Coordinates of C-alpha atoms and ligand atoms in Angstrom, one line a residue:
X1 CA 131.2 72.4 75.4
X2 CA 128.5 71.6 77.3
X3 CA 130.0 72.3 80.3
X4 CA 130.7 75.5 79.6
X5 CA 127.1 76.1 78.3
X6 CA 125.9 74.8 81.3
X7 CA 127.9 76.9 84.2
X8 CA 126.8 80.0 82.2
X9 CA 123.6 78.9 82.1
X10 CA 124.1 78.5 85.8
X11 CA 125.6 82.0 86.6
X12 CA 122.5 83.3 84.6
X13 CA 120.5 81.7 86.5
X14 CA 122.0 82.9 90.4
X15 CA 122.2 85.8 89.0
X16 CA 118.2 85.7 88.2
X17 CA 117.9 84.3 91.5
X18 CA 120.1 87.4 93.5
X19 CA 118.3 90.4 92.0
X20 CA 115.0 90.1 94.2
X21 CA 117.0 89.6 96.9
X22 CA 119.8 92.3 97.0
X23 CA 115.9 94.4 96.4
X24 CA 115.1 93.0 99.7
X25 CA 113.0 89.6 98.6
X26 CA 109.9 90.3 98.0
X27 CA 107.3 93.5 98.8
X28 CA 103.3 93.3 99.3
X29 CA 101.2 95.2 97.0
X30 CA 100.7 98.6 98.7
X31 CA 97.6 99.9 99.5
X32 CA 97.2 104.1 99.2
X33 CA 94.2 104.0 101.3
X34 CA 95.2 102.0 104.5
X35 CA 98.4 104.6 104.6
X36 CA 95.8 107.5 105.6
X37 CA 95.7 105.8 109.3
X38 CA 99.6 106.0 109.7
X39 CA 100.1 108.8 108.0
X40 CA 98.1 110.8 110.1
X41 CA 98.8 109.7 112.7
X42 CA 103.0 109.9 112.0
X43 CA 103.9 112.0 108.2
X44 CA 102.4 115.4 108.7
X45 CA 103.5 115.3 112.5
X46 CA 106.9 116.6 110.2
X47 CA 105.8 116.8 106.3
X48 CA 102.6 118.3 104.3
X49 CA 101.0 115.5 103.0
X50 CA 98.0 116.5 100.4
X51 CA 95.0 115.9 101.5
X52 CA 95.9 116.5 105.3
X53 CA 96.0 119.1 108.0
X54 CA 98.9 120.8 108.2
X55 CA 100.0 119.1 111.7
X56 CA 104.0 119.9 111.2
X57 CA 104.3 120.3 115.0
X58 CA 107.6 120.4 114.1
X59 CA 107.9 123.1 111.7
X60 CA 111.4 123.8 112.1
X61 CA 112.9 120.3 111.1
X62 CA 112.7 120.4 107.5
X63 CA 111.1 117.6 106.2
X64 CA 110.5 117.5 102.4
X65 CA 106.1 117.7 101.4
X66 CA 104.7 114.9 100.2
X67 CA 104.4 115.9 96.9
X68 CA 107.8 117.1 96.0
X69 CA 108.6 113.7 96.7
X70 CA 106.3 111.9 94.9
X71 CA 106.8 114.4 92.1
X72 CA 110.3 113.0 91.5
X73 CA 110.5 110.0 90.5
X74 CA 114.7 110.6 89.5
X75 CA 115.9 111.5 93.3
X76 CA 113.0 109.4 95.0
X77 CA 112.7 106.1 93.1
X78 CA 110.8 103.0 95.0
X79 CA 114.4 101.6 95.7
X80 CA 115.1 105.0 97.4
X81 CA 112.6 105.2 99.8
X82 CA 112.2 101.5 100.9
X83 CA 115.5 101.1 101.4
X84 CA 115.3 104.9 102.9
X85 CA 112.0 103.9 105.3
X86 CA 113.2 100.5 106.4
X87 CA 114.9 102.8 109.0
X88 CA 113.4 105.7 111.4
X89 CA 114.7 109.0 109.6
X90 CA 115.9 111.7 112.2
X91 CA 114.2 113.2 114.1
X92 CA 111.6 110.2 114.3
X93 CA 112.7 108.5 117.0
X94 CA 111.6 104.8 118.2
X95 CA 109.3 104.5 115.4
X96 CA 109.8 102.1 112.7
X97 CA 107.6 100.7 109.8
X98 CA 106.8 97.7 108.8
X99 CA 107.6 96.1 105.0
X100 CA 103.7 96.6 104.5
X101 CA 103.1 100.4 105.9
X102 CA 106.2 101.5 103.4
X103 CA 104.3 99.5 100.5
X104 CA 101.5 101.6 101.8
X105 CA 103.0 104.4 102.2
X106 CA 104.8 104.0 98.8
X107 CA 101.0 103.1 97.2
X108 CA 99.7 106.9 98.5
X109 CA 102.7 108.1 96.2
X110 CA 102.3 106.8 93.7
X111 CA 98.4 107.9 93.9
X112 CA 99.9 111.8 94.0
X113 CA 102.1 111.5 90.5
X114 CA 98.1 111.4 89.4
Ligands
LIG1 C1 109.2 113.9 113.7 C2 110.0 114.9 112.0 C3 109.4 113.4 110.9 C4 108.5 112.6 110.8 C5 107.2 112.5 112.0 C6 108.4 112.3 109.8 N1 109.4 112.3 108.7 FE1 109.9 112.0 107.0 N2 111.6 113.4 107.2 C7 111.7 114.1 108.1 C8 112.9 115.5 107.7 C9 113.7 116.1 108.8 C10 113.2 114.6 106.4 C11 115.0 115.0 106.1 C12 115.4 114.2 106.2 C13 116.6 114.3 105.6 O1 116.9 115.3 104.9 O2 118.0 113.5 105.8 C14 112.4 113.0 106.0 C15 112.5 112.7 104.8 C16 111.1 112.1 104.3 C17 111.2 111.1 102.9 C18 112.7 111.9 101.6 C19 113.4 110.9 102.6 C20 115.2 111.3 101.1 O3 115.7 111.2 100.9 O4 115.3 112.5 101.6 C21 110.2 110.6 103.0 C22 110.6 109.4 102.4 C23 110.0 110.7 104.1 N3 111.2 111.6 105.1 C24 108.4 110.0 104.6 C25 108.3 110.3 105.5 C26 107.5 109.2 105.8 C27 106.6 108.1 105.3 C28 106.4 108.9 107.6 C29 105.4 109.3 107.9 C30 105.4 107.8 108.4 C31 107.6 110.5 107.6 N4 108.5 110.7 106.8 C32 107.8 111.2 109.3 C33 110.9 114.2 109.2 C34 109.8 113.6 110.0

């Protein structure tokens, strides 16, 4: 009986430990202001971003405006965005974001929700 409890407890602890690992490990706390240089340099080439001049050198690509991404929390949850931004997305080439960059971008998107 005691052994069963120990096994059950072990399973619970294992599951507990696996959750952050599946979520991609620890994420730094994002800073919305720190995301701005990266947004100005990269994202506005294709995305419309509130508070930034519309650069959009590639208006033909169908990049969703950041306001739309920020507003749709169901579709663009933090987990979805983190997973998506870990990979450079078409048609962006040769550009990958660090976890800190991604955390900052997420903080920026959150700031648009207010
Ligand atoms: C070269 C053009 C280009 C640049 C630069 C670019 N994006 Fe995108 N982005 C796109 C396109 C096109 C889509 C739509 C892709 C799709 O639907 O598969 C997209 C989609 C997204 C999405 C939504 C993902 C989804 O699941 O629909 C996010 C979030 C995003 N971009 C963030 C960023 C951020 C943050 C930057 C700046 C660091 C950035 N993008 C720079 C073209 C670009």
